[in-house]
mmCIF file of C-alpha atoms in Angstrom:
data_model
loop_
_atom_site.group_PDB
_atom_site.id
_atom_site.type_symbol
_atom_site.label_atom_id
_atom_site.label_comp_id
_atom_site.label_asym_id
_atom_site.label_seq_id
_atom_site.Cartn_x
_atom_site.Cartn_y
_atom_site.Cartn_z
ATOM 1 C CA MET A 1 -21.773 -33.672 -57.629
ATOM 2 C CA LYS A 2 -21.237 -30.982 -60.156
ATOM 3 C CA SER A 3 -24.844 -29.577 -59.045
ATOM 4 C CA LEU A 4 -23.836 -29.849 -55.512
ATOM 5 C CA LEU A 5 -20.719 -28.033 -56.168
ATOM 6 C CA LEU A 6 -22.179 -25.356 -58.108
ATOM 7 C CA SER A 7 -24.914 -24.844 -55.234
ATOM 8 C CA SER A 8 -22.160 -24.571 -52.766
ATOM 9 C CA VAL A 9 -20.496 -22.016 -54.820
ATOM 10 C CA MET A 10 -23.711 -19.865 -55.266
ATOM 11 C CA GLY A 11 -24.337 -20.467 -51.256
ATOM 12 C CA LEU A 12 -20.793 -18.841 -50.548
ATOM 13 C CA ALA A 13 -21.308 -16.074 -52.773
ATOM 14 C CA LEU A 14 -24.680 -15.376 -51.258
ATOM 15 C CA LEU A 15 -23.375 -15.339 -47.762
ATOM 16 C CA GLY A 16 -20.529 -12.864 -49.252
ATOM 17 C CA ALA A 17 -23.016 -10.696 -50.622
ATOM 18 C CA VAL A 18 -24.851 -10.543 -47.353
ATOM 19 C CA SER A 19 -21.916 -9.701 -45.582
ATOM 20 C CA ASN A 20 -21.092 -6.965 -47.814
ATOM 21 C CA VAL A 21 -24.335 -5.606 -47.528
ATOM 22 C CA SER A 22 -24.239 -5.818 -43.662
ATOM 23 C CA ALA A 23 -21.009 -3.785 -43.897
ATOM 24 C CA ALA A 24 -22.467 -1.208 -46.457
ATOM 25 C CA GLU A 25 -25.475 -0.657 -44.397
ATOM 26 C CA CYS A 26 -23.206 0.350 -41.670
ATOM 27 C CA GLY A 27 -21.415 2.592 -43.749
ATOM 28 C CA ASP A 28 -19.684 5.626 -42.297
ATOM 29 C CA VAL A 29 -20.137 6.320 -38.710
ATOM 30 C CA THR A 30 -18.883 9.312 -37.002
ATOM 31 C CA ILE A 31 -18.052 8.996 -32.869
ATOM 32 C CA ALA A 32 -17.476 11.850 -30.701
ATOM 33 C CA SER A 33 -14.536 11.898 -28.551
ATOM 34 C CA MET A 34 -14.552 14.634 -25.901
ATOM 35 C CA ASN A 35 -11.613 16.444 -24.688
ATOM 36 C CA TRP A 36 -11.071 14.034 -21.390
ATOM 37 C CA GLN A 37 -9.297 10.956 -21.317
ATOM 38 C CA SER A 38 -12.253 8.436 -20.315
ATOM 39 C CA ALA A 39 -14.219 9.758 -23.348
ATOM 40 C CA GLU A 40 -11.105 9.550 -25.483
ATOM 41 C CA VAL A 41 -10.500 5.851 -24.959
ATOM 42 C CA LEU A 42 -14.168 5.090 -25.077
ATOM 43 C CA ALA A 43 -14.808 6.640 -28.485
ATOM 44 C CA ASN A 44 -11.758 4.690 -29.863
ATOM 45 C CA LEU A 45 -12.866 1.245 -28.331
ATOM 46 C CA ASP A 46 -16.242 1.889 -30.269
ATOM 47 C CA LYS A 47 -14.206 2.697 -33.326
ATOM 48 C CA ILE A 48 -12.076 -0.623 -32.950
ATOM 49 C CA ILE A 49 -15.400 -2.863 -32.179
ATOM 50 C CA LEU A 50 -17.726 -1.215 -35.085
ATOM 51 C CA ASN A 51 -14.787 -1.402 -37.656
ATOM 52 C CA ALA A 52 -13.150 -4.846 -36.880
ATOM 53 C CA GLY A 53 -16.655 -6.598 -35.537
ATOM 54 C CA TYR A 54 -19.479 -5.216 -37.665
ATOM 55 C CA GLY A 55 -17.544 -3.825 -41.105
ATOM 56 C CA CYS A 56 -17.918 -0.328 -40.368
ATOM 57 C CA ASN A 57 -16.172 2.836 -41.568
ATOM 58 C CA ALA A 58 -16.201 4.417 -38.175
ATOM 59 C CA ASP A 59 -14.351 7.691 -37.454
ATOM 60 C CA VAL A 60 -13.510 9.449 -34.260
ATOM 61 C CA VAL A 61 -14.389 13.365 -34.602
ATOM 62 C CA GLN A 62 -13.621 15.958 -31.822
ATOM 63 C CA GLY A 63 -15.968 17.177 -29.650
ATOM 64 C CA ASP A 64 -16.824 18.244 -26.482
ATOM 65 C CA THR A 65 -20.306 18.204 -24.123
ATOM 66 C CA ILE A 66 -22.375 20.890 -24.965
ATOM 67 C CA PRO A 67 -21.543 21.265 -28.523
ATOM 68 C CA THR A 68 -21.527 17.999 -29.742
ATOM 69 C CA LEU A 69 -24.820 17.156 -27.902
ATOM 70 C CA THR A 70 -26.549 20.392 -29.460
ATOM 71 C CA SER A 71 -24.910 19.484 -32.706
ATOM 72 C CA MET A 72 -26.716 15.629 -32.635
ATOM 73 C CA THR A 73 -29.850 17.375 -31.755
ATOM 74 C CA GLU A 74 -30.110 19.998 -34.446
ATOM 75 C CA LYS A 75 -27.744 18.541 -37.340
ATOM 76 C CA GLY A 76 -28.124 14.752 -36.700
ATOM 77 C CA GLN A 77 -24.039 14.520 -36.530
ATOM 78 C CA PRO A 78 -22.235 13.127 -34.904
ATOM 79 C CA ASP A 79 -23.848 9.728 -34.917
ATOM 80 C CA ILE A 80 -22.727 8.612 -31.393
ATOM 81 C CA ALA A 81 -21.542 10.497 -28.218
ATOM 82 C CA PRO A 82 -20.114 7.371 -26.165
ATOM 83 C CA GLU A 83 -19.800 9.176 -23.042
ATOM 84 C CA GLY A 84 -22.503 12.056 -22.678
ATOM 85 C CA TRP A 85 -22.603 13.811 -19.524
ATOM 86 C CA ILE A 86 -26.141 14.865 -19.988
ATOM 87 C CA ASP A 87 -26.821 16.306 -16.812
ATOM 88 C CA PHE A 88 -25.159 19.587 -18.333
ATOM 89 C CA MET A 89 -28.243 19.900 -20.300
ATOM 90 C CA ARG A 90 -30.938 17.475 -19.195
ATOM 91 C CA ASP A 91 -33.810 19.491 -19.914
ATOM 92 C CA ILE A 92 -32.824 19.931 -23.847
ATOM 93 C CA MET A 93 -31.594 16.236 -24.056
ATOM 94 C CA ASP A 94 -34.911 14.851 -22.469
ATOM 95 C CA LYS A 95 -36.821 16.943 -25.150
ATOM 96 C CA ALA A 96 -34.500 15.669 -27.981
ATOM 97 C CA VAL A 97 -35.420 12.174 -26.990
ATOM 98 C CA ALA A 98 -39.162 12.794 -26.478
ATOM 99 C CA ASP A 99 -39.091 14.571 -30.098
ATOM 100 C CA GLY A 100 -37.480 11.690 -31.644
ATOM 101 C CA LYS A 101 -34.357 13.195 -32.540
ATOM 102 C CA LEU A 102 -31.775 11.380 -29.723
ATOM 103 C CA VAL A 103 -31.797 7.946 -28.183
ATOM 104 C CA TYR A 104 -30.102 6.791 -24.772
ATOM 105 C CA ALA A 105 -28.344 3.931 -25.587
ATOM 106 C CA SER A 106 -26.953 2.985 -22.330
ATOM 107 C CA LYS A 107 -25.169 3.889 -19.120
ATOM 108 C CA SER A 108 -21.621 4.164 -20.396
ATOM 109 C CA LEU A 109 -20.511 4.739 -16.704
ATOM 110 C CA SER A 110 -22.558 2.056 -14.770
ATOM 111 C CA ASP A 111 -22.048 3.745 -11.474
ATOM 112 C CA GLY A 112 -22.236 7.322 -12.857
ATOM 113 C CA GLY A 113 -20.047 10.165 -12.848
ATOM 114 C CA VAL A 114 -18.810 10.630 -9.072
ATOM 115 C CA GLN A 115 -17.802 13.697 -7.084
ATOM 116 C CA GLY A 116 -17.203 14.680 -3.606
ATOM 117 C CA TRP A 117 -14.665 14.983 -0.826
ATOM 118 C CA TRP A 118 -12.146 12.248 -0.523
ATOM 119 C CA ILE A 119 -9.395 11.148 1.787
ATOM 120 C CA PRO A 120 -6.292 8.696 1.464
ATOM 121 C CA LYS A 121 -7.260 5.155 2.011
ATOM 122 C CA TYR A 122 -4.278 5.010 4.476
ATOM 123 C CA LEU A 123 -5.691 7.652 6.606
ATOM 124 C CA ALA A 124 -9.338 6.129 6.381
ATOM 125 C CA ASP A 125 -7.781 2.991 7.388
ATOM 126 C CA ALA A 126 -5.810 4.785 10.299
ATOM 127 C CA HIS A 127 -8.803 6.448 11.325
ATOM 128 C CA PRO A 128 -11.999 4.271 10.970
ATOM 129 C CA ASP A 129 -13.985 6.679 12.870
ATOM 130 C CA ILE A 130 -13.857 8.928 9.880
ATOM 131 C CA LYS A 131 -16.417 8.147 7.887
ATOM 132 C CA THR A 132 -18.348 11.281 6.738
ATOM 133 C CA ILE A 133 -17.540 15.301 5.952
ATOM 134 C CA ASP A 134 -18.299 16.137 9.578
ATOM 135 C CA ASP A 135 -15.958 13.182 11.144
ATOM 136 C CA ALA A 136 -13.285 14.589 9.164
ATOM 137 C CA LEU A 137 -13.714 18.230 10.204
ATOM 138 C CA LYS A 138 -13.428 17.282 13.824
ATOM 139 C CA HIS A 139 -10.129 16.564 13.090
ATOM 140 C CA PRO A 140 -7.781 19.598 11.335
ATOM 141 C CA GLU A 141 -4.890 18.325 12.840
ATOM 142 C CA LEU A 142 -4.955 15.522 10.297
ATOM 143 C CA PHE A 143 -5.156 17.540 7.479
ATOM 144 C CA PRO A 144 -2.588 20.547 8.001
ATOM 145 C CA ALA A 145 -3.030 23.575 5.712
ATOM 146 C CA PRO A 146 0.266 24.307 3.691
ATOM 147 C CA GLU A 147 0.370 27.836 4.777
ATOM 148 C CA ASP A 148 -0.745 27.223 8.258
ATOM 149 C CA LYS A 149 -0.085 24.036 9.945
ATOM 150 C CA THR A 150 -2.289 25.025 13.029
ATOM 151 C CA LYS A 151 -5.241 24.704 10.611
ATOM 152 C CA GLY A 152 -6.661 22.050 8.298
ATOM 153 C CA ALA A 153 -7.015 22.348 4.733
ATOM 154 C CA VAL A 154 -9.545 21.544 2.158
ATOM 155 C CA PHE A 155 -8.375 21.461 -1.181
ATOM 156 C CA ASN A 156 -10.553 22.905 -4.073
ATOM 157 C CA GLY A 157 -10.782 22.662 -7.709
ATOM 158 C CA PRO A 158 -9.771 25.425 -10.062
ATOM 159 C CA PRO A 159 -11.819 28.771 -10.682
ATOM 160 C CA GLY A 160 -14.575 27.929 -13.680
ATOM 161 C CA TRP A 161 -15.463 24.380 -12.237
ATOM 162 C CA GLY A 162 -18.717 23.382 -11.227
ATOM 163 C CA GLY A 163 -17.331 21.182 -8.612
ATOM 164 C CA THR A 164 -15.306 23.888 -7.242
ATOM 165 C CA VAL A 165 -18.457 25.935 -6.737
ATOM 166 C CA ALA A 166 -20.037 23.064 -4.780
ATOM 167 C CA THR A 167 -17.407 22.323 -2.822
ATOM 168 C CA ALA A 168 -17.149 26.143 -1.575
ATOM 169 C CA GLN A 169 -20.672 26.095 -0.600
ATOM 170 C CA PHE A 170 -20.418 22.801 1.127
ATOM 171 C CA PHE A 171 -17.359 24.422 2.986
ATOM 172 C CA LYS A 172 -19.696 27.011 4.439
ATOM 173 C CA ALA A 173 -22.668 24.290 4.887
ATOM 174 C CA TYR A 174 -20.621 22.270 7.001
ATOM 175 C CA ASP A 175 -19.335 25.299 9.136
ATOM 176 C CA ALA A 176 -15.812 24.108 8.014
ATOM 177 C CA GLU A 177 -13.906 27.561 8.870
ATOM 178 C CA LYS A 178 -15.517 27.498 12.062
ATOM 179 C CA LYS A 179 -14.074 24.011 12.843
ATOM 180 C CA GLY A 180 -10.709 25.219 11.994
ATOM 181 C CA PHE A 181 -10.301 24.794 8.413
ATOM 182 C CA THR A 182 -9.414 26.894 5.464
ATOM 183 C CA LEU A 183 -10.481 26.484 1.809
ATOM 184 C CA VAL A 184 -7.370 25.979 -0.639
ATOM 185 C CA ASP A 185 -7.650 27.358 -4.017
ATOM 186 C CA THR A 186 -5.211 25.149 -6.099
ATOM 187 C CA GLY A 187 -5.291 27.288 -8.980
ATOM 188 C CA SER A 188 -5.542 24.515 -11.937
ATOM 189 C CA ALA A 189 -6.165 20.991 -12.266
ATOM 190 C CA ALA A 190 -2.526 20.320 -12.022
ATOM 191 C CA GLY A 191 -2.326 22.210 -8.939
ATOM 192 C CA LEU A 192 -5.165 20.043 -7.303
ATOM 193 C CA ASP A 193 -3.631 16.671 -8.688
ATOM 194 C CA GLY A 194 -0.008 18.209 -7.461
ATOM 195 C CA SER A 195 -1.457 18.557 -3.667
ATOM 196 C CA LEU A 196 -2.980 15.298 -3.852
ATOM 197 C CA ALA A 197 -0.231 13.058 -5.523
ATOM 198 C CA LYS A 198 2.401 15.353 -3.040
ATOM 199 C CA ALA A 199 0.336 14.207 0.312
ATOM 200 C CA TYR A 200 0.068 10.796 -0.979
ATOM 201 C CA GLU A 201 3.533 10.113 -1.785
ATOM 202 C CA ARG A 202 4.489 11.744 1.656
ATOM 203 C CA LYS A 203 1.718 9.441 3.609
ATOM 204 C CA GLU A 204 0.326 12.830 4.598
ATOM 205 C CA GLY A 205 -3.359 14.027 5.516
ATOM 206 C CA TRP A 206 -5.373 15.275 2.451
ATOM 207 C CA VAL A 207 -8.975 16.116 2.044
ATOM 208 C CA GLY A 208 -10.602 17.953 -0.883
ATOM 209 C CA TYR A 209 -12.653 17.785 -4.168
ATOM 210 C CA TYR A 210 -12.134 15.036 -6.581
ATOM 211 C CA TRP A 211 -14.373 12.833 -9.176
ATOM 212 C CA GLU A 212 -14.014 9.631 -10.814
ATOM 213 C CA PRO A 213 -13.159 8.022 -13.519
ATOM 214 C CA THR A 214 -9.825 9.869 -13.259
ATOM 215 C CA ALA A 215 -6.214 8.172 -13.802
ATOM 216 C CA LEU A 216 -5.362 9.552 -10.455
ATOM 217 C CA LEU A 217 -7.969 7.703 -8.611
ATOM 218 C CA GLY A 218 -6.678 4.666 -10.427
ATOM 219 C CA LYS A 219 -3.098 5.232 -9.263
ATOM 220 C CA TYR A 220 -3.906 6.528 -5.939
ATOM 221 C CA ALA A 221 -6.629 4.421 -3.386
ATOM 222 C CA MET A 222 -8.989 7.194 -2.186
ATOM 223 C CA VAL A 223 -11.812 6.987 0.085
ATOM 224 C CA LYS A 224 -15.100 9.391 -0.680
ATOM 225 C CA LEU A 225 -16.464 10.592 2.223
ATOM 226 C CA ASP A 226 -20.234 10.267 3.183
ATOM 227 C CA HIS A 227 -22.199 13.481 3.324
ATOM 228 C CA GLY A 228 -24.274 12.468 6.076
ATOM 229 C CA VAL A 229 -27.713 13.407 4.589
ATOM 230 C CA LYS A 230 -29.723 12.207 1.769
ATOM 231 C CA PHE A 231 -29.577 13.953 -1.763
ATOM 232 C CA ASP A 232 -32.154 17.123 -2.034
ATOM 233 C CA ALA A 233 -32.323 18.054 -5.754
ATOM 234 C CA ALA A 234 -34.193 21.268 -4.885
ATOM 235 C CA GLU A 235 -31.475 22.359 -2.256
ATOM 236 C CA TRP A 236 -28.783 21.358 -4.932
ATOM 237 C CA LYS A 237 -30.317 23.404 -7.370
ATOM 238 C CA ARG A 238 -31.221 26.433 -5.193
ATOM 239 C CA CYS A 239 -27.956 26.801 -3.333
ATOM 240 C CA ASN A 240 -25.339 24.209 -3.434
ATOM 241 C CA THR A 241 -24.160 25.134 -7.084
ATOM 242 C CA VAL A 242 -24.919 28.884 -6.734
ATOM 243 C CA ALA A 243 -21.758 30.706 -5.900
ATOM 244 C CA ASP A 244 -23.190 33.795 -4.473
ATOM 245 C CA CYS A 245 -26.101 31.682 -2.409
ATOM 246 C CA PRO A 246 -25.448 32.888 1.318
ATOM 247 C CA ASP A 247 -27.187 30.051 3.045
ATOM 248 C CA PRO A 248 -26.139 26.507 1.678
ATOM 249 C CA LYS A 249 -27.365 23.461 3.506
ATOM 250 C CA LYS A 250 -25.720 20.214 3.906
ATOM 251 C CA ASN A 251 -26.515 17.914 1.170
ATOM 252 C CA ASP A 252 -25.007 14.977 -0.763
ATOM 253 C CA TRP A 253 -23.403 15.338 -4.010
ATOM 254 C CA GLU A 254 -25.691 14.296 -6.951
ATOM 255 C CA ILE A 255 -24.428 11.491 -8.991
ATOM 256 C CA ALA A 256 -24.010 12.648 -12.487
ATOM 257 C CA GLU A 257 -25.629 10.484 -15.179
ATOM 258 C CA VAL A 258 -23.213 9.496 -17.930
ATOM 259 C CA ASP A 259 -24.658 8.107 -21.146
ATOM 260 C CA THR A 260 -24.101 6.856 -24.410
ATOM 261 C CA VAL A 261 -26.458 9.094 -26.919
ATOM 262 C CA VAL A 262 -26.986 8.369 -30.548
ATOM 263 C CA THR A 263 -29.251 10.066 -33.163
ATOM 264 C CA LYS A 264 -32.516 8.471 -33.868
ATOM 265 C CA LYS A 265 -31.399 8.104 -37.440
ATOM 266 C CA PHE A 266 -28.598 6.117 -36.579
ATOM 267 C CA SER A 267 -30.513 4.022 -34.129
ATOM 268 C CA GLU A 268 -33.130 2.716 -36.602
ATOM 269 C CA ASN A 269 -30.448 1.838 -39.043
ATOM 270 C CA ALA A 270 -27.837 0.354 -36.717
ATOM 271 C CA GLY A 271 -29.062 -3.254 -36.245
ATOM 272 C CA PRO A 272 -26.743 -5.446 -34.182
ATOM 273 C CA ILE A 273 -24.689 -2.334 -33.239
ATOM 274 C CA MET A 274 -27.504 -0.981 -31.290
ATOM 275 C CA ASP A 275 -27.242 -4.319 -29.443
ATOM 276 C CA TYR A 276 -23.540 -3.919 -28.618
ATOM 277 C CA LEU A 277 -24.297 -0.084 -27.612
ATOM 278 C CA LYS A 278 -26.959 -0.897 -25.448
ATOM 279 C CA ALA A 279 -24.610 -3.575 -23.637
ATOM 280 C CA ARG A 280 -21.611 -1.398 -23.572
ATOM 281 C CA SER A 281 -20.979 -0.260 -19.880
ATOM 282 C CA TRP A 282 -18.419 0.009 -17.470
ATOM 283 C CA ASP A 283 -17.648 1.230 -13.909
ATOM 284 C CA ASN A 284 -15.351 3.832 -12.673
ATOM 285 C CA LYS A 285 -12.841 1.149 -11.196
ATOM 286 C CA THR A 286 -12.248 -0.464 -14.296
ATOM 287 C CA VAL A 287 -12.028 2.965 -16.033
ATOM 288 C CA ASN A 288 -9.714 4.490 -13.234
ATOM 289 C CA GLU A 289 -7.352 1.651 -13.710
ATOM 290 C CA LEU A 290 -7.287 2.059 -17.494
ATOM 291 C CA LEU A 291 -6.636 5.619 -17.230
ATOM 292 C CA ALA A 292 -3.697 5.004 -14.924
ATOM 293 C CA TRP A 293 -2.116 2.931 -17.137
ATOM 294 C CA MET A 294 -2.774 5.303 -20.114
ATOM 295 C CA THR A 295 -1.057 8.064 -17.937
ATOM 296 C CA ASP A 296 2.011 5.670 -16.733
ATOM 297 C CA ASN A 297 2.430 4.947 -20.445
ATOM 298 C CA GLN A 298 1.652 8.407 -21.860
ATOM 299 C CA ALA A 299 -0.695 5.955 -24.089
ATOM 300 C CA THR A 300 -3.242 7.763 -26.645
ATOM 301 C CA GLY A 301 -6.994 6.889 -26.595
ATOM 302 C CA GLU A 302 -6.340 4.226 -29.197
ATOM 303 C CA ASP A 303 -3.446 2.533 -27.223
ATOM 304 C CA GLY A 304 -5.841 2.646 -24.285
ATOM 305 C CA ALA A 305 -8.550 0.864 -26.101
ATOM 306 C CA LYS A 306 -6.078 -1.738 -27.308
ATOM 307 C CA HIS A 307 -4.867 -2.243 -23.862
ATOM 308 C CA PHE A 308 -8.166 -2.820 -22.461
ATOM 309 C CA LEU A 309 -9.421 -5.284 -25.206
ATOM 310 C CA LYS A 310 -6.279 -7.445 -24.762
ATOM 311 C CA ASN A 311 -6.452 -7.588 -20.925
ATOM 312 C CA ASN A 312 -10.213 -7.330 -20.415
ATOM 313 C CA GLU A 313 -11.960 -10.206 -22.379
ATOM 314 C CA ALA A 314 -14.093 -11.113 -19.651
ATOM 315 C CA ILE A 315 -15.645 -7.714 -19.628
ATOM 316 C CA TRP A 316 -15.982 -6.769 -23.196
ATOM 317 C CA THR A 317 -16.819 -10.194 -24.529
ATOM 318 C CA LYS A 318 -20.167 -9.986 -23.044
ATOM 319 C CA TRP A 319 -21.161 -6.781 -25.058
ATOM 320 C CA VAL A 320 -20.881 -8.611 -28.400
ATOM 321 C CA SER A 321 -21.614 -11.848 -30.231
ATOM 322 C CA ALA A 322 -19.003 -14.658 -30.444
ATOM 323 C CA GLU A 323 -18.396 -14.092 -33.962
ATOM 324 C CA VAL A 324 -17.853 -10.176 -33.424
ATOM 325 C CA ALA A 325 -15.496 -11.082 -30.657
ATOM 326 C CA GLU A 326 -13.549 -13.202 -32.638
ATOM 327 C CA LYS A 327 -13.134 -10.509 -35.263
ATOM 328 C CA VAL A 328 -12.144 -7.987 -33.079
ATOM 329 C CA LYS A 329 -9.497 -10.303 -31.171
ATOM 330 C CA ALA A 330 -8.174 -10.944 -34.780
ATOM 331 C CA GLU A 331 -7.798 -7.344 -35.513
ATOM 332 C CA ILE A 332 -5.890 -6.418 -31.852
ATOM 333 C CA ASN A 333 -3.576 -9.538 -31.959
#
């Protein structure tokens, strides 16, 4: 009996040692939070799961797409970029992966970053014939311009955005001006949001540039217009995204690939954490709804992460083992 007790104690000690070694092997982890809501909440979600579930000492560091991904390539830090919009520097990123500096862990947004021209769902329901950009441009009367009600309006984003350039080029490609429309410069992100929110609250017509995942599309049901043509990568690069190109053609909007990127060194030592990062992916509808809750409640990224974990077990428990899931639940409850 004494021998059995001694063996049990030694066994428990060994298990504890293994657990501590596992935590030590994880050690310090840096997670990049970009300067927008969806990236902020995802970084905090990873922090909670890594710390509570895997015994890491993970911390969130501030970043932005190009500086963060460049630093990961050249300096090996931070360890993880949960929401990397890699299309901004695709050639550089692919080379870094090929050179063994970075690893694409997963598609953080399973359906990608989606941009385009949108109309309110109530208008789409009332006019089921409007499915494409060309369909909408047949009806300037449904989308009255704020300064001239005899014309229709297409609302654009602020100066400096890639989506603003593409929308202006599409405005030309689809002959919107000849069809009775004017392109409205909203001046800022707040101006764009305000134009959409104002129209929605009044149940008025609105068509313009927007994207997801965003809080606004979590709050307001919108329908993305079909471009009526297939995506042509060469044309997109040649003219659709070049502000002074004089002859843009109709084209679809490129779906942005949004990946979780980790350094090669981290991936080689992360063990089961890489299994989590490879499995961790969510869709735009889920993120839109979460961002809307965060905006309505003036919530931080950490608040949003905890809200998601408490209310979406059916989603996130599929990303981790049962043991890890229980540790995370214990942490947030």
